[in-house]
JSON list of C-alpha atoms in Angstrom, two decimals:
[
{"chain": "A", "resi": 24, "resn": "MET", "atom": "CA", "xyz": [0.97, 10.74, 10.74]},
{"chain": "A", "resi": 25, "resn": "LEU", "atom": "CA", "xyz": [-2.83, 10.90, 10.73]},
{"chain": "A", "resi": 26, "resn": "GLU", "atom": "CA", "xyz": [-2.73, 12.13, 7.13]},
{"chain": "A", "resi": 27, "resn": "ALA", "atom": "CA", "xyz": [-0.52, 9.19, 6.14]},
{"chain": "A", "resi": 28, "resn": "ILE", "atom": "CA", "xyz": [-2.89, 6.74, 7.80]},
{"chain": "A", "resi": 29, "resn": "SER", "atom": "CA", "xyz": [-5.83, 8.40, 6.06]},
{"chain": "A", "resi": 30, "resn": "ILE", "atom": "CA", "xyz": [-4.18, 8.01, 2.65]},
{"chain": "A", "resi": 31, "resn": "GLN", "atom": "CA", "xyz": [-3.20, 4.44, 3.51]},
{"chain": "A", "resi": 32, "resn": "SER", "atom": "CA", "xyz": [-6.84, 3.61, 4.21]},
{"chain": "A", "resi": 33, "resn": "LEU", "atom": "CA", "xyz": [-7.78, 4.93, 0.76]},
{"chain": "A", "resi": 34, "resn": "ALA", "atom": "CA", "xyz": [-5.03, 2.82, -0.80]},
{"chain": "A", "resi": 35, "resn": "GLN", "atom": "CA", "xyz": [-6.36, -0.29, 0.87]},
{"chain": "A", "resi": 36, "resn": "CYS", "atom": "CA", "xyz": [-9.89, 0.55, -0.29]},
{"chain": "A", "resi": 37, "resn": "VAL", "atom": "CA", "xyz": [-8.60, 0.67, -3.87]},
{"chain": "A", "resi": 38, "resn": "GLU", "atom": "CA", "xyz": [-6.76, -2.59, -3.21]},
{"chain": "A", "resi": 39, "resn": "ILE", "atom": "CA", "xyz": [-10.10, -4.21, -2.33]},
{"chain": "A", "resi": 40, "resn": "GLN", "atom": "CA", "xyz": [-11.72, -2.71, -5.45]},
{"chain": "A", "resi": 41, "resn": "LEU", "atom": "CA", "xyz": [-8.90, -4.08, -7.60]},
{"chain": "A", "resi": 42, "resn": "GLY", "atom": "CA", "xyz": [-9.24, -7.51, -6.02]},
{"chain": "A", "resi": 43, "resn": "LEU", "atom": "CA", "xyz": [-12.95, -7.55, -6.85]},
{"chain": "A", "resi": 44, "resn": "ALA", "atom": "CA", "xyz": [-12.31, -6.27, -10.38]},
{"chain": "A", "resi": 45, "resn": "SER", "atom": "CA", "xyz": [-9.69, -8.96, -11.01]},
{"chain": "A", "resi": 46, "resn": "GLU", "atom": "CA", "xyz": [-12.33, -11.62, -10.34]},
{"chain": "A", "resi": 47, "resn": "CYS", "atom": "CA", "xyz": [-15.04, -9.91, -12.38]},
{"chain": "A", "resi": 48, "resn": "GLU", "atom": "CA", "xyz": [-15.31, -11.04, -16.00]},
{"chain": "A", "resi": 49, "resn": "LYS", "atom": "CA", "xyz": [-16.96, -7.77, -17.02]},
{"chain": "A", "resi": 50, "resn": "ALA", "atom": "CA", "xyz": [-14.10, -5.61, -15.72]},
{"chain": "A", "resi": 51, "resn": "THR", "atom": "CA", "xyz": [-11.84, -4.59, -18.62]},
{"chain": "A", "resi": 52, "resn": "LEU", "atom": "CA", "xyz": [-8.05, -4.51, -18.56]},
{"chain": "A", "resi": 53, "resn": "SER", "atom": "CA", "xyz": [-8.20, -0.72, -18.72]},
{"chain": "A", "resi": 54, "resn": "VAL", "atom": "CA", "xyz": [-10.29, -0.58, -15.55]},
{"chain": "A", "resi": 55, "resn": "LYS", "atom": "CA", "xyz": [-7.94, -2.95, -13.75]},
{"chain": "A", "resi": 56, "resn": "ARG", "atom": "CA", "xyz": [-4.91, -0.96, -14.88]},
{"chain": "A", "resi": 57, "resn": "ARG", "atom": "CA", "xyz": [-6.47, 2.28, -13.70]},
{"chain": "A", "resi": 58, "resn": "LEU", "atom": "CA", "xyz": [-7.21, 0.85, -10.26]},
{"chain": "A", "resi": 59, "resn": "ALA", "atom": "CA", "xyz": [-3.70, -0.59, -10.03]},
{"chain": "A", "resi": 60, "resn": "CYS", "atom": "CA", "xyz": [-2.14, 2.75, -10.96]},
{"chain": "A", "resi": 61, "resn": "GLU", "atom": "CA", "xyz": [-4.35, 4.58, -8.45]},
{"chain": "A", "resi": 62, "resn": "GLN", "atom": "CA", "xyz": [-3.22, 2.13, -5.80]},
{"chain": "A", "resi": 63, "resn": "VAL", "atom": "CA", "xyz": [0.41, 2.98, -6.58]},
{"chain": "A", "resi": 64, "resn": "SER", "atom": "CA", "xyz": [-0.34, 6.69, -6.22]},
{"chain": "A", "resi": 65, "resn": "TYR", "atom": "CA", "xyz": [-2.07, 6.26, -2.87]},
{"chain": "A", "resi": 66, "resn": "PHE", "atom": "CA", "xyz": [0.58, 4.03, -1.31]},
{"chain": "A", "resi": 67, "resn": "SER", "atom": "CA", "xyz": [3.37, 6.26, -2.65]},
{"chain": "A", "resi": 68, "resn": "LYS", "atom": "CA", "xyz": [1.70, 9.34, -1.17]},
{"chain": "A", "resi": 69, "resn": "ALA", "atom": "CA", "xyz": [1.17, 7.62, 2.16]},
{"chain": "A", "resi": 70, "resn": "HIS", "atom": "CA", "xyz": [4.82, 6.52, 2.26]},
{"chain": "A", "resi": 71, "resn": "TYR", "atom": "CA", "xyz": [6.02, 10.01, 1.33]},
{"chain": "A", "resi": 72, "resn": "CYS", "atom": "CA", "xyz": [3.76, 11.62, 3.92]},
{"chain": "A", "resi": 73, "resn": "LEU", "atom": "CA", "xyz": [4.90, 9.28, 6.69]},
{"chain": "A", "resi": 74, "resn": "SER", "atom": "CA", "xyz": [8.56, 9.75, 5.72]},
{"chain": "A", "resi": 75, "resn": "GLY", "atom": "CA", "xyz": [8.25, 13.37, 6.83]},
{"chain": "A", "resi": 76, "resn": "CYS", "atom": "CA", "xyz": [6.96, 12.39, 10.26]},
{"chain": "A", "resi": 77, "resn": "ASP", "atom": "CA", "xyz": [8.82, 11.30, 13.37]},
{"chain": "A", "resi": 78, "resn": "THR", "atom": "CA", "xyz": [9.09, 7.52, 13.02]},
{"chain": "A", "resi": 79, "resn": "SER", "atom": "CA", "xyz": [11.75, 6.97, 15.66]},
{"chain": "A", "resi": 80, "resn": "ASP", "atom": "CA", "xyz": [9.53, 4.58, 17.62]},
{"chain": "A", "resi": 81, "resn": "SER", "atom": "CA", "xyz": [9.29, 0.95, 16.54]},
{"chain": "A", "resi": 82, "resn": "TYR", "atom": "CA", "xyz": [5.66, 1.18, 15.41]},
{"chain": "A", "resi": 83, "resn": "GLY", "atom": "CA", "xyz": [6.38, 4.17, 13.18]},
{"chain": "A", "resi": 84, "resn": "LYS", "atom": "CA", "xyz": [9.31, 2.38, 11.57]},
{"chain": "A", "resi": 85, "resn": "LYS", "atom": "CA", "xyz": [7.24, -0.75, 11.04]},
{"chain": "A", "resi": 86, "resn": "LEU", "atom": "CA", "xyz": [4.41, 1.21, 9.41]},
{"chain": "A", "resi": 87, "resn": "LEU", "atom": "CA", "xyz": [6.93, 2.86, 7.08]},
{"chain": "A", "resi": 88, "resn": "LEU", "atom": "CA", "xyz": [8.24, -0.58, 6.07]},
{"chain": "A", "resi": 89, "resn": "PHE", "atom": "CA", "xyz": [4.67, -1.78, 5.55]},
{"chain": "A", "resi": 90, "resn": "LEU", "atom": "CA", "xyz": [3.90, 1.09, 3.19]},
{"chain": "A", "resi": 91, "resn": "LYS", "atom": "CA", "xyz": [7.12, 0.47, 1.27]},
{"chain": "A", "resi": 92, "resn": "TRP", "atom": "CA", "xyz": [6.19, -3.19, 0.87]},
{"chain": "A", "resi": 93, "resn": "LYS", "atom": "CA", "xyz": [2.63, -2.43, -0.24]},
{"chain": "A", "resi": 94, "resn": "CYS", "atom": "CA", "xyz": [3.86, 0.23, -2.66]},
{"chain": "A", "resi": 95, "resn": "MET", "atom": "CA", "xyz": [6.08, -2.35, -4.35]},
{"chain": "A", "resi": 96, "resn": "ASP", "atom": "CA", "xyz": [3.21, -4.82, -4.53]},
{"chain": "A", "resi": 97, "resn": "ALA", "atom": "CA", "xyz": [1.07, -2.15, -6.15]},
{"chain": "A", "resi": 98, "resn": "LYS", "atom": "CA", "xyz": [3.76, -1.25, -8.70]},
{"chain": "A", "resi": 99, "resn": "ALA", "atom": "CA", "xyz": [4.21, -4.88, -9.69]},
{"chain": "A", "resi": 100, "resn": "VAL", "atom": "CA", "xyz": [0.48, -5.25, -10.33]},
{"chain": "A", "resi": 101, "resn": "ALA", "atom": "CA", "xyz": [0.29, -1.93, -12.19]},
{"chain": "A", "resi": 102, "resn": "TYR", "atom": "CA", "xyz": [3.13, -2.90, -14.54]},
{"chain": "A", "resi": 103, "resn": "TYR", "atom": "CA", "xyz": [1.48, -6.28, -15.08]},
{"chain": "A", "resi": 104, "resn": "TYR", "atom": "CA", "xyz": [-1.83, -4.79, -16.20]},
{"chain": "A", "resi": 105, "resn": "HIS", "atom": "CA", "xyz": [-0.09, -2.04, -18.16]},
{"chain": "A", "resi": 106, "resn": "ALA", "atom": "CA", "xyz": [1.79, -4.76, -20.03]},
{"chain": "A", "resi": 107, "resn": "LEU", "atom": "CA", "xyz": [-1.42, -6.59, -20.90]},
{"chain": "A", "resi": 108, "resn": "VAL", "atom": "CA", "xyz": [-2.96, -3.39, -22.25]},
{"chain": "A", "resi": 109, "resn": "LEU", "atom": "CA", "xyz": [0.14, -2.59, -24.33]},
{"chain": "A", "resi": 110, "resn": "ASP", "atom": "CA", "xyz": [0.26, -6.13, -25.67]},
{"chain": "A", "resi": 111, "resn": "LYS", "atom": "CA", "xyz": [-3.12, -5.54, -27.32]},
{"chain": "A", "resi": 112, "resn": "GLY", "atom": "CA", "xyz": [-1.35, -3.27, -29.81]},
{"chain": "A", "resi": 113, "resn": "SER", "atom": "CA", "xyz": [-0.29, -4.56, -33.20]},
{"chain": "A", "resi": 114, "resn": "GLU", "atom": "CA", "xyz": [3.11, -2.85, -33.50]},
{"chain": "A", "resi": 115, "resn": "PRO", "atom": "CA", "xyz": [6.34, -4.64, -32.51]},
{"chain": "A", "resi": 116, "resn": "THR", "atom": "CA", "xyz": [7.15, -1.75, -30.17]},
{"chain": "A", "resi": 117, "resn": "ASN", "atom": "CA", "xyz": [3.94, -2.49, -28.27]},
{"chain": "A", "resi": 118, "resn": "HIS", "atom": "CA", "xyz": [5.05, -6.06, -27.64]},
{"chain": "A", "resi": 119, "resn": "ILE", "atom": "CA", "xyz": [8.56, -4.98, -26.65]},
{"chain": "A", "resi": 120, "resn": "SER", "atom": "CA", "xyz": [7.15, -2.46, -24.18]},
{"chain": "A", "resi": 121, "resn": "ALA", "atom": "CA", "xyz": [4.78, -5.10, -22.82]},
{"chain": "A", "resi": 122, "resn": "VAL", "atom": "CA", "xyz": [7.63, -7.55, -22.20]},
{"chain": "A", "resi": 123, "resn": "CYS", "atom": "CA", "xyz": [9.67, -4.79, -20.54]},
{"chain": "A", "resi": 124, "resn": "CYS", "atom": "CA", "xyz": [6.74, -4.01, -18.24]},
{"chain": "A", "resi": 125, "resn": "LEU", "atom": "CA", "xyz": [6.34, -7.68, -17.35]},
{"chain": "A", "resi": 126, "resn": "SER", "atom": "CA", "xyz": [10.06, -7.98, -16.67]},
{"chain": "A", "resi": 127, "resn": "ALA", "atom": "CA", "xyz": [9.85, -4.90, -14.43]},
{"chain": "A", "resi": 128, "resn": "ALA", "atom": "CA", "xyz": [6.82, -6.36, -12.66]},
{"chain": "A", "resi": 129, "resn": "ASP", "atom": "CA", "xyz": [8.72, -9.59, -12.02]},
{"chain": "A", "resi": 130, "resn": "ASP", "atom": "CA", "xyz": [11.74, -7.71, -10.64]},
{"chain": "A", "resi": 131, "resn": "ILE", "atom": "CA", "xyz": [9.59, -5.48, -8.44]},
{"chain": "A", "resi": 132, "resn": "LEU", "atom": "CA", "xyz": [7.72, -8.53, -7.16]},
{"chain": "A", "resi": 133, "resn": "ALA", "atom": "CA", "xyz": [11.03, -10.03, -6.02]},
{"chain": "A", "resi": 134, "resn": "GLU", "atom": "CA", "xyz": [11.90, -6.75, -4.26]},
{"chain": "A", "resi": 135, "resn": "SER", "atom": "CA", "xyz": [8.45, -6.74, -2.70]},
{"chain": "A", "resi": 136, "resn": "LYS", "atom": "CA", "xyz": [9.07, -10.15, -1.14]},
{"chain": "A", "resi": 137, "resn": "ARG", "atom": "CA", "xyz": [12.28, -8.82, 0.42]},
{"chain": "A", "resi": 138, "resn": "ALA", "atom": "CA", "xyz": [10.44, -5.72, 1.65]},
{"chain": "A", "resi": 139, "resn": "CYS", "atom": "CA", "xyz": [7.80, -7.96, 3.21]},
{"chain": "A", "resi": 140, "resn": "LEU", "atom": "CA", "xyz": [10.50, -9.89, 5.05]},
{"chain": "A", "resi": 141, "resn": "SER", "atom": "CA", "xyz": [12.07, -6.65, 6.31]},
{"chain": "A", "resi": 142, "resn": "PHE", "atom": "CA", "xyz": [8.66, -5.54, 7.57]},
{"chain": "A", "resi": 143, "resn": "CYS", "atom": "CA", "xyz": [8.08, -8.81, 9.40]},
{"chain": "A", "resi": 144, "resn": "LEU", "atom": "CA", "xyz": [11.53, -8.83, 11.02]},
{"chain": "A", "resi": 145, "resn": "ALA", "atom": "CA", "xyz": [11.19, -5.26, 12.29]},
{"chain": "A", "resi": 146, "resn": "ASN", "atom": "CA", "xyz": [10.11, -4.88, 15.92]},
{"chain": "A", "resi": 147, "resn": "PRO", "atom": "CA", "xyz": [7.56, -5.94, 16.95]},
{"chain": "A", "resi": 148, "resn": "ILE", "atom": "CA", "xyz": [8.38, -9.11, 14.97]},
{"chain": "A", "resi": 149, "resn": "THR", "atom": "CA", "xyz": [5.44, -10.62, 13.09]},
{"chain": "A", "resi": 150, "resn": "ARG", "atom": "CA", "xyz": [4.91, -13.72, 10.99]},
{"chain": "A", "resi": 151, "resn": "VAL", "atom": "CA", "xyz": [5.29, -13.55, 7.22]},
{"chain": "A", "resi": 152, "resn": "PRO", "atom": "CA", "xyz": [1.69, -13.37, 6.02]},
{"chain": "A", "resi": 153, "resn": "PRO", "atom": "CA", "xyz": [0.50, -15.51, 3.13]},
{"chain": "A", "resi": 154, "resn": "PRO", "atom": "CA", "xyz": [-0.37, -13.55, -0.04]},
{"chain": "A", "resi": 155, "resn": "TRP", "atom": "CA", "xyz": [-3.91, -12.22, 0.14]},
{"chain": "A", "resi": 156, "resn": "GLY", "atom": "CA", "xyz": [-6.26, -10.31, -2.11]},
{"chain": "A", "resi": 157, "resn": "ILE", "atom": "CA", "xyz": [-5.05, -9.76, -5.63]},
{"chain": "A", "resi": 158, "resn": "MET", "atom": "CA", "xyz": [-1.46, -10.70, -4.70]},
{"chain": "A", "resi": 159, "resn": "LYS", "atom": "CA", "xyz": [-2.63, -14.24, -4.02]},
{"chain": "A", "resi": 160, "resn": "ASN", "atom": "CA", "xyz": [-2.83, -14.77, -7.79]},
{"chain": "A", "resi": 161, "resn": "MET", "atom": "CA", "xyz": [-0.17, -12.28, -8.87]},
{"chain": "A", "resi": 162, "resn": "HIS", "atom": "CA", "xyz": [2.66, -14.16, -7.17]},
{"chain": "A", "resi": 163, "resn": "LYS", "atom": "CA", "xyz": [2.15, -16.88, -9.77]},
{"chain": "A", "resi": 164, "resn": "LYS", "atom": "CA", "xyz": [0.71, -14.92, -12.69]},
{"chain": "A", "resi": 165, "resn": "ILE", "atom": "CA", "xyz": [3.42, -12.29, -13.06]},
{"chain": "A", "resi": 166, "resn": "PRO", "atom": "CA", "xyz": [6.43, -14.63, -13.45]},
{"chain": "A", "resi": 167, "resn": "ASP", "atom": "CA", "xyz": [4.45, -17.08, -15.59]},
{"chain": "A", "resi": 168, "resn": "VAL", "atom": "CA", "xyz": [3.13, -14.47, -18.01]},
{"chain": "A", "resi": 169, "resn": "ALA", "atom": "CA", "xyz": [6.50, -12.69, -18.14]},
{"chain": "A", "resi": 170, "resn": "TYR", "atom": "CA", "xyz": [8.21, -15.94, -19.14]},
{"chain": "A", "resi": 171, "resn": "LYS", "atom": "CA", "xyz": [5.61, -16.82, -21.77]},
{"chain": "A", "resi": 172, "resn": "LYS", "atom": "CA", "xyz": [5.63, -13.38, -23.37]},
{"chain": "A", "resi": 173, "resn": "PHE", "atom": "CA", "xyz": [9.42, -13.35, -23.53]},
{"chain": "A", "resi": 174, "resn": "GLN", "atom": "CA", "xyz": [9.31, -16.73, -25.24]},
{"chain": "A", "resi": 175, "resn": "ILE", "atom": "CA", "xyz": [6.94, -15.31, -27.85]},
{"chain": "A", "resi": 176, "resn": "TYR", "atom": "CA", "xyz": [8.58, -11.92, -28.42]},
{"chain": "A", "resi": 177, "resn": "GLY", "atom": "CA", "xyz": [12.17, -12.70, -27.48]},
{"chain": "A", "resi": 178, "resn": "HIS", "atom": "CA", "xyz": [13.29, -12.42, -31.10]},
{"chain": "A", "resi": 179, "resn": "LEU", "atom": "CA", "xyz": [12.31, -8.74, -31.10]},
{"chain": "A", "resi": 180, "resn": "PHE", "atom": "CA", "xyz": [14.82, -8.13, -28.31]},
{"chain": "A", "resi": 181, "resn": "GLU", "atom": "CA", "xyz": [17.55, -9.92, -30.23]},
{"chain": "A", "resi": 182, "resn": "GLN", "atom": "CA", "xyz": [17.00, -7.61, -33.19]},
{"chain": "A", "resi": 183, "resn": "ASP", "atom": "CA", "xyz": [17.59, -4.44, -31.19]},
{"chain": "A", "resi": 184, "resn": "LYS", "atom": "CA", "xyz": [18.66, -5.13, -27.62]},
{"chain": "A", "resi": 185, "resn": "LYS", "atom": "CA", "xyz": [19.72, -1.56, -26.84]},
{"chain": "A", "resi": 186, "resn": "SER", "atom": "CA", "xyz": [16.40, 0.08, -27.70]},
{"chain": "A", "resi": 187, "resn": "ALA", "atom": "CA", "xyz": [14.48, -2.81, -26.16]},
{"chain": "A", "resi": 188, "resn": "LEU", "atom": "CA", "xyz": [16.15, -2.36, -22.79]},
{"chain": "A", "resi": 189, "resn": "GLN", "atom": "CA", "xyz": [15.38, 1.36, -22.88]},
{"chain": "A", "resi": 190, "resn": "SER", "atom": "CA", "xyz": [11.73, 0.97, -23.80]},
{"chain": "A", "resi": 191, "resn": "LEU", "atom": "CA", "xyz": [10.22, 0.56, -20.33]},
{"chain": "A", "resi": 192, "resn": "PRO", "atom": "CA", "xyz": [7.28, 2.97, -20.42]},
{"chain": "A", "resi": 193, "resn": "ASP", "atom": "CA", "xyz": [6.14, 5.05, -17.48]},
{"chain": "A", "resi": 194, "resn": "LEU", "atom": "CA", "xyz": [2.97, 4.04, -15.73]},
{"chain": "A", "resi": 195, "resn": "PRO", "atom": "CA", "xyz": [0.01, 6.20, -16.75]},
{"chain": "A", "resi": 196, "resn": "GLU", "atom": "CA", "xyz": [-1.31, 8.66, -14.19]},
{"chain": "A", "resi": 197, "resn": "PHE", "atom": "CA", "xyz": [-5.01, 8.88, -13.49]},
{"chain": "A", "resi": 198, "resn": "PRO", "atom": "CA", "xyz": [-7.04, 11.29, -11.35]},
{"chain": "A", "resi": 199, "resn": "LEU", "atom": "CA", "xyz": [-7.57, 9.75, -7.94]},
{"chain": "A", "resi": 200, "resn": "SER", "atom": "CA", "xyz": [-11.17, 8.70, -7.46]},
{"chain": "A", "resi": 201, "resn": "LEU", "atom": "CA", "xyz": [-11.27, 8.49, -3.65]},
{"chain": "A", "resi": 202, "resn": "ARG", "atom": "CA", "xyz": [-10.86, 11.41, -1.30]},
{"chain": "A", "resi": 203, "resn": "PRO", "atom": "CA", "xyz": [-11.30, 11.51, 2.47]},
{"chain": "A", "resi": 204, "resn": "GLU", "atom": "CA", "xyz": [-14.15, 13.57, 3.83]},
{"chain": "A", "resi": 205, "resn": "ASP", "atom": "CA", "xyz": [-13.23, 16.62, 5.86]},
{"chain": "A", "resi": 206, "resn": "TYR", "atom": "CA", "xyz": [-13.60, 16.11, 9.57]},
{"chain": "A", "resi": 207, "resn": "GLU", "atom": "CA", "xyz": [-13.50, 18.58, 12.41]},
{"chain": "A", "resi": 208, "resn": "PHE", "atom": "CA", "xyz": [-13.18, 17.61, 16.03]},
{"chain": "A", "resi": 209, "resn": "PRO", "atom": "CA", "xyz": [-16.23, 18.59, 18.05]},
{"chain": "A", "resi": 210, "resn": "GLY", "atom": "CA", "xyz": [-15.87, 21.52, 20.40]},
{"chain": "A", "resi": 211, "resn": "THR", "atom": "CA", "xyz": [-15.24, 21.06, 24.10]},
{"chain": "A", "resi": 212, "resn": "ASP", "atom": "CA", "xyz": [-18.43, 20.79, 26.10]},
{"chain": "A", "resi": 213, "resn": "SER", "atom": "CA", "xyz": [-19.02, 23.76, 28.40]},
{"chain": "A", "resi": 214, "resn": "ILE", "atom": "CA", "xyz": [-19.31, 21.44, 31.40]},
{"chain": "A", "resi": 215, "resn": "TRP", "atom": "CA", "xyz": [-15.54, 20.93, 31.33]},
{"chain": "A", "resi": 216, "resn": "GLU", "atom": "CA", "xyz": [-15.05, 24.64, 31.94]},
{"chain": "A", "resi": 217, "resn": "ASN", "atom": "CA", "xyz": [-16.90, 24.38, 35.25]},
{"chain": "A", "resi": 218, "resn": "VAL", "atom": "CA", "xyz": [-14.37, 24.28, 38.09]},
{"chain": "A", "resi": 219, "resn": "ASP", "atom": "CA", "xyz": [-16.60, 22.03, 40.19]},
{"chain": "A", "resi": 220, "resn": "CYS", "atom": "CA", "xyz": [-16.56, 19.39, 37.49]},
{"chain": "A", "resi": 221, "resn": "GLN", "atom": "CA", "xyz": [-12.79, 19.24, 37.18]},
{"chain": "A", "resi": 222, "resn": "PRO", "atom": "CA", "xyz": [-11.25, 15.98, 38.41]},
{"chain": "A", "resi": 223, "resn": "GLN", "atom": "CA", "xyz": [-9.83, 16.28, 41.90]},
{"chain": "A", "resi": 224, "resn": "ILE", "atom": "CA", "xyz": [-6.20, 15.22, 42.01]},
{"chain": "A", "resi": 225, "resn": "GLN", "atom": "CA", "xyz": [-5.26, 13.66, 45.32]},
{"chain": "A", "resi": 226, "resn": "SER", "atom": "CA", "xyz": [-1.75, 12.91, 46.47]},
{"chain": "A", "resi": 227, "resn": "LEU", "atom": "CA", "xyz": [-0.79, 9.41, 47.59]},
{"chain": "A", "resi": 228, "resn": "LYS", "atom": "CA", "xyz": [-0.35, 10.60, 51.18]},
{"chain": "A", "resi": 229, "resn": "GLU", "atom": "CA", "xyz": [-3.84, 12.12, 51.27]},
{"chain": "A", "resi": 230, "resn": "HIS", "atom": "CA", "xyz": [-5.27, 8.97, 49.71]},
{"chain": "A", "resi": 231, "resn": "LEU", "atom": "CA", "xyz": [-3.67, 6.76, 52.37]},
{"chain": "A", "resi": 232, "resn": "GLU", "atom": "CA", "xyz": [-4.87, 9.07, 55.15]},
{"chain": "A", "resi": 233, "resn": "ASP", "atom": "CA", "xyz": [-8.44, 8.87, 53.83]},
{"chain": "A", "resi": 234, "resn": "GLU", "atom": "CA", "xyz": [-8.24, 5.08, 53.76]},
{"chain": "A", "resi": 235, "resn": "THR", "atom": "CA", "xyz": [-6.93, 5.02, 57.35]},
{"chain": "A", "resi": 236, "resn": "GLU", "atom": "CA", "xyz": [-9.79, 7.22, 58.53]},
{"chain": "A", "resi": 237, "resn": "GLU", "atom": "CA", "xyz": [-12.38, 5.06, 56.79]},
{"chain": "A", "resi": 238, "resn": "SER", "atom": "CA", "xyz": [-10.97, 1.84, 58.24]},
{"chain": "A", "resi": 239, "resn": "SER", "atom": "CA", "xyz": [-10.96, 3.27, 61.77]},
{"chain": "A", "resi": 240, "resn": "LYS", "atom": "CA", "xyz": [-14.67, 4.14, 61.63]}
]
């Protein structure tokens, strides 16, 4: 579980980086797409890692639902930026792929909202949080851009619906830029090996007898 939490922390670091990049005018679409795809990789790995652990307690189950929700958020954003990059191409297939990515992003965003609700309803029950970070804008951007692009390139789908529906491209994979530093627990101090320093365990009866003796003095 510690490994899953470690990977989750890296995912949330990338989430912060992506949020900053989305507000930076100098950050290119390629940079934003790369960060979004890295975020997907981190959250997916964290979810996979935690799935192999004992999550029978309520907190373990809730963390698993949280990672599932965040993974869907990340995928929606990744498909959104991937679509914008593809749409820069001049070929009709580029535009079809872009619209497919936006449609996928919109569908995944809807699933993400349901995953968020499942997370909040799991014990211990929590309030549904308002969108934060990059998702604050994506909840509006993704459906709006998906609708507009379909309005523009919808005729391409009508020409060849079968190939259009099968043209959803895979998300690109990038080398992960963040890695946790190795950490080793410090050794036990030699003082704990000294018998005289070991904590003295006293039974309840002995404790009460000591209190009686002290009160009688």
